[in-house]
Amino acid sequence: MKKIIKIITFLILILVSMLLGVLYFASKPLPVGQKGIKAEALTDKIQIAINQKAWDTTNVVSFTFRGNHHYLWDKKRNLIQVKWDDKKVLYNNKTLEGVAYENDKKLTDSQKTDAINKANDYFNNDSFWLIAPFKLRDSGTTRSIVMQDNQEALMITYASGGSTPGDSYVWLVDENYMPKAWRMWVSIIPIGGLETSWEDWKTFQNNLKIATSHKGLLDLKLENVQIGQSIEEINNGVDPFTEL
């Protein structure tokens, strides 16, 4: 029996070593970018293509991420409702104060805090796949030009914000400056330069453009995307945040 365990352990170690080797050779170093006028000009062109101004004046958003995380987001009031499994959390994403339910039963104390923190982590990750193109000039970002595939690309580095500050993303754009993919250097993925597409762009009111699917190591879908100026407008006339 001990001999079998030793053989299994040895085989596991070999597989782990092979996997680490694959990751090492697949990973690309973070490119060195050049800040300045060219980077800001490319940022301007991307923001015009997706209509940054329309996003900035949109008050509320709803969407479903990968079929099981459901969001109502009041940008203007910094209020978010997150539903997943048997949980429902409503909270202020600036103060992290709010309420939480499990099977429609209100949670209290530490259970509520844990649920709000989990909901906020979900929101930070999931919403980024919806709104990252609109965050090119967020506070704490730096922009630089890098060369990718013999073409200028825009590298955004986040020094702060979200759940994983310090990550870098290189945006690849088409001839109309619409984002078509990004390459990621992020703390939660061991492979540097992993590419994921930005596609299935939908046009909303005021010519606002939002990508609704991504293909790469994992395929991600954003469904039921709606935008508006009030929660009632996109939530059947109901404002769930009245209890906050």
XYZ file of C-alpha atoms in Angstrom:
244
model
C 0.000 0.000 0.000
C 2.801 2.392 0.932
C 4.515 1.627 -2.366
C 1.343 2.507 -4.301
C 1.013 5.808 -2.392
C 4.647 6.653 -3.192
C 4.084 5.930 -6.905
C 0.926 8.086 -6.972
C 2.714 10.899 -5.151
C 5.623 10.694 -7.597
C 3.255 10.838 -10.591
C 1.446 13.847 -9.104
C 4.758 15.647 -8.634
C 5.676 14.958 -12.261
C 2.318 16.297 -13.482
C 2.640 19.428 -11.318
C 6.160 20.033 -12.632
C 4.978 19.637 -16.225
C 2.100 22.058 -15.633
C 4.404 24.642 -14.075
C 6.726 24.274 -17.057
C 3.884 24.844 -19.513
C 2.770 27.925 -17.594
C 6.314 29.278 -17.510
C 6.840 29.011 -21.266
C 3.313 30.194 -22.138
C 3.586 33.279 -19.968
C 4.717 36.519 -21.600
C 6.522 39.339 -19.813
C 4.628 42.551 -19.164
C 5.469 44.947 -22.010
C 7.132 48.279 -21.285
C 4.872 51.119 -22.377
C 5.395 54.771 -23.207
C 3.173 57.298 -21.468
C 2.270 60.618 -22.998
C 0.383 62.269 -25.840
C 0.068 59.172 -28.050
C -1.371 57.090 -25.235
C -3.887 59.783 -24.337
C -4.866 60.208 -28.002
C -5.544 56.473 -28.386
C -7.577 56.559 -25.176
C -9.654 59.423 -26.619
C -10.370 57.430 -29.778
C -11.503 54.355 -27.840
C -13.745 56.449 -25.614
C -15.359 58.083 -28.645
C -15.909 54.689 -30.315
C -17.747 53.202 -27.310
C -19.384 56.545 -26.361
C -17.878 57.193 -22.959
C -20.059 60.289 -22.491
C -23.220 58.187 -22.792
C -21.897 55.768 -20.163
C -20.999 58.609 -17.811
C -24.565 59.940 -17.960
C -26.207 56.506 -17.536
C -27.580 56.179 -13.999
C -28.577 52.516 -13.729
C -27.518 49.163 -15.178
C -28.748 45.596 -14.849
C -27.135 42.412 -16.156
C -26.610 38.711 -15.559
C -23.089 37.278 -15.514
C -22.543 33.669 -16.621
C -26.174 32.880 -16.006
C -26.135 32.861 -12.202
C -25.047 36.266 -10.856
C -27.811 38.847 -11.271
C -27.167 42.548 -10.765
C -29.091 45.786 -10.363
C -26.697 48.720 -10.125
C -27.707 52.272 -9.316
C -24.536 54.122 -10.333
C -25.852 57.483 -9.231
C -26.659 56.355 -5.678
C -23.833 53.774 -5.366
C -26.371 51.053 -4.606
C -26.184 47.434 -5.804
C -28.423 44.402 -5.589
C -26.741 41.032 -6.145
C -28.620 37.725 -6.395
C -26.996 34.288 -6.604
C -28.159 30.837 -5.519
C -30.415 31.438 -2.487
C -28.766 34.755 -1.559
C -29.872 38.338 -2.103
C -27.724 41.279 -1.005
C -28.491 44.999 -1.241
C -25.703 47.359 -0.249
C -23.886 50.635 -0.785
C -20.629 49.893 -2.604
C -18.897 52.902 -1.042
C -19.693 52.115 2.595
C -20.361 48.333 2.286
C -23.423 48.839 4.481
C -26.602 47.028 3.583
C -28.855 44.021 4.109
C -28.586 40.375 3.110
C -31.031 37.501 2.769
C -30.779 33.737 2.483
C -33.931 31.962 1.321
C -35.727 35.289 1.945
C -34.629 35.272 5.597
C -32.701 38.351 6.677
C -29.171 37.662 7.876
C -27.701 39.442 10.862
C -24.281 40.462 12.164
C -21.312 38.478 10.821
C -23.384 36.477 8.342
C -24.611 39.709 6.788
C -21.098 41.157 6.645
C -19.741 38.027 4.974
C -22.555 38.060 2.415
C -21.994 41.740 1.592
C -18.246 41.234 1.195
C -18.829 38.238 -1.076
C -21.390 40.154 -3.126
C -18.952 43.043 -3.494
C -16.170 40.713 -4.656
C -18.553 39.209 -7.205
C -19.564 42.658 -8.366
C -15.992 43.930 -8.704
C -15.049 40.947 -10.857
C -18.215 40.481 -12.882
C -18.938 44.133 -13.615
C -15.382 44.625 -14.880
C -16.222 42.329 -17.800
C -19.012 44.752 -18.657
C -17.504 48.166 -17.993
C -13.703 47.858 -18.268
C -13.579 49.896 -21.514
C -15.212 52.787 -19.626
C -12.561 52.714 -16.888
C -9.536 53.727 -18.938
C -9.225 57.012 -17.072
C -10.307 55.933 -13.612
C -8.466 57.404 -10.674
C -5.279 55.416 -10.065
C -4.811 54.313 -13.688
C -1.840 54.887 -15.948
C -2.010 54.702 -19.753
C 0.821 53.857 -22.110
C 1.420 52.773 -25.690
C 2.850 49.308 -26.340
C 3.452 47.424 -29.574
C 1.470 44.209 -30.015
C 1.458 42.244 -33.276
C 3.096 45.185 -35.077
C 0.270 47.482 -33.990
C -0.034 50.133 -31.313
C -2.093 49.010 -28.328
C -3.141 50.730 -25.122
C -1.890 49.390 -21.799
C -3.882 50.298 -18.695
C -2.402 49.647 -15.277
C -4.570 49.915 -12.173
C -2.647 51.106 -9.146
C -5.777 51.022 -6.991
C -9.440 50.088 -6.973
C -11.472 46.879 -7.266
C -10.504 43.625 -5.562
C -7.136 43.138 -7.318
C -5.249 46.432 -7.688
C -1.953 46.407 -9.610
C -3.223 44.508 -12.643
C -2.412 45.511 -16.235
C -4.474 45.088 -19.399
C -3.388 45.698 -22.985
C -6.268 46.670 -25.262
C -6.215 45.602 -28.912
C -8.525 47.657 -31.141
C -9.901 47.375 -34.672
C -9.684 49.963 -37.458
C -12.532 51.924 -35.838
C -10.832 51.889 -32.418
C -13.406 49.493 -30.989
C -11.841 47.118 -28.461
C -11.626 43.613 -29.923
C -9.537 41.888 -27.234
C -7.299 42.449 -24.268
C -4.214 40.729 -22.935
C -4.026 40.402 -19.178
C -1.258 40.532 -16.631
C -3.245 39.971 -13.460
C -2.487 38.545 -10.047
C -5.118 35.800 -10.144
C -3.880 34.277 -13.437
C -0.360 32.751 -13.530
C -0.059 33.153 -17.323
C 1.000 36.663 -18.327
C -0.475 38.006 -21.559
C -3.492 35.708 -21.681
C -5.860 37.027 -24.375
C -9.646 37.251 -24.175
C -11.917 38.729 -26.822
C -14.422 41.567 -26.441
C -17.259 40.942 -28.881
C -21.009 40.839 -29.503
C -21.164 44.596 -29.016
C -24.704 45.852 -28.449
C -25.799 49.417 -29.098
C -28.043 50.987 -26.465
C -29.709 54.373 -26.156
C -27.559 57.397 -26.937
C -25.380 55.092 -29.078
C -23.747 53.559 -26.007
C -21.861 50.365 -26.929
C -21.343 47.426 -24.544
C -19.652 44.079 -25.273
C -21.740 41.097 -24.146
C -19.433 38.116 -24.676
C -15.793 37.158 -24.255
C -13.877 34.187 -25.613
C -10.570 32.925 -24.298
C -9.446 30.459 -21.660
C -13.060 30.670 -20.452
C -16.035 31.859 -22.483
C -18.073 34.440 -20.606
C -21.561 35.754 -21.355
C -23.327 38.871 -20.099
C -27.068 38.603 -20.552
C -30.156 40.713 -19.883
C -28.128 43.921 -20.120
C -30.298 46.988 -19.616
C -29.468 50.629 -18.982
C -31.587 53.569 -17.919
C -31.892 56.642 -15.756
C -33.794 55.103 -12.819
C -34.068 51.688 -11.180
C -37.823 51.687 -11.699
C -37.285 52.091 -15.450
C -35.399 48.803 -15.762
C -36.910 46.861 -12.827
C -40.635 46.755 -13.567
C -41.339 49.952 -11.655
C -39.834 48.678 -8.392
C -37.020 50.244 -6.358
C -35.596 47.475 -4.130
C -33.304 49.894 -2.312
C -36.042 51.626 -0.310
C -35.191 49.466 2.720
C -31.611 50.737 2.901
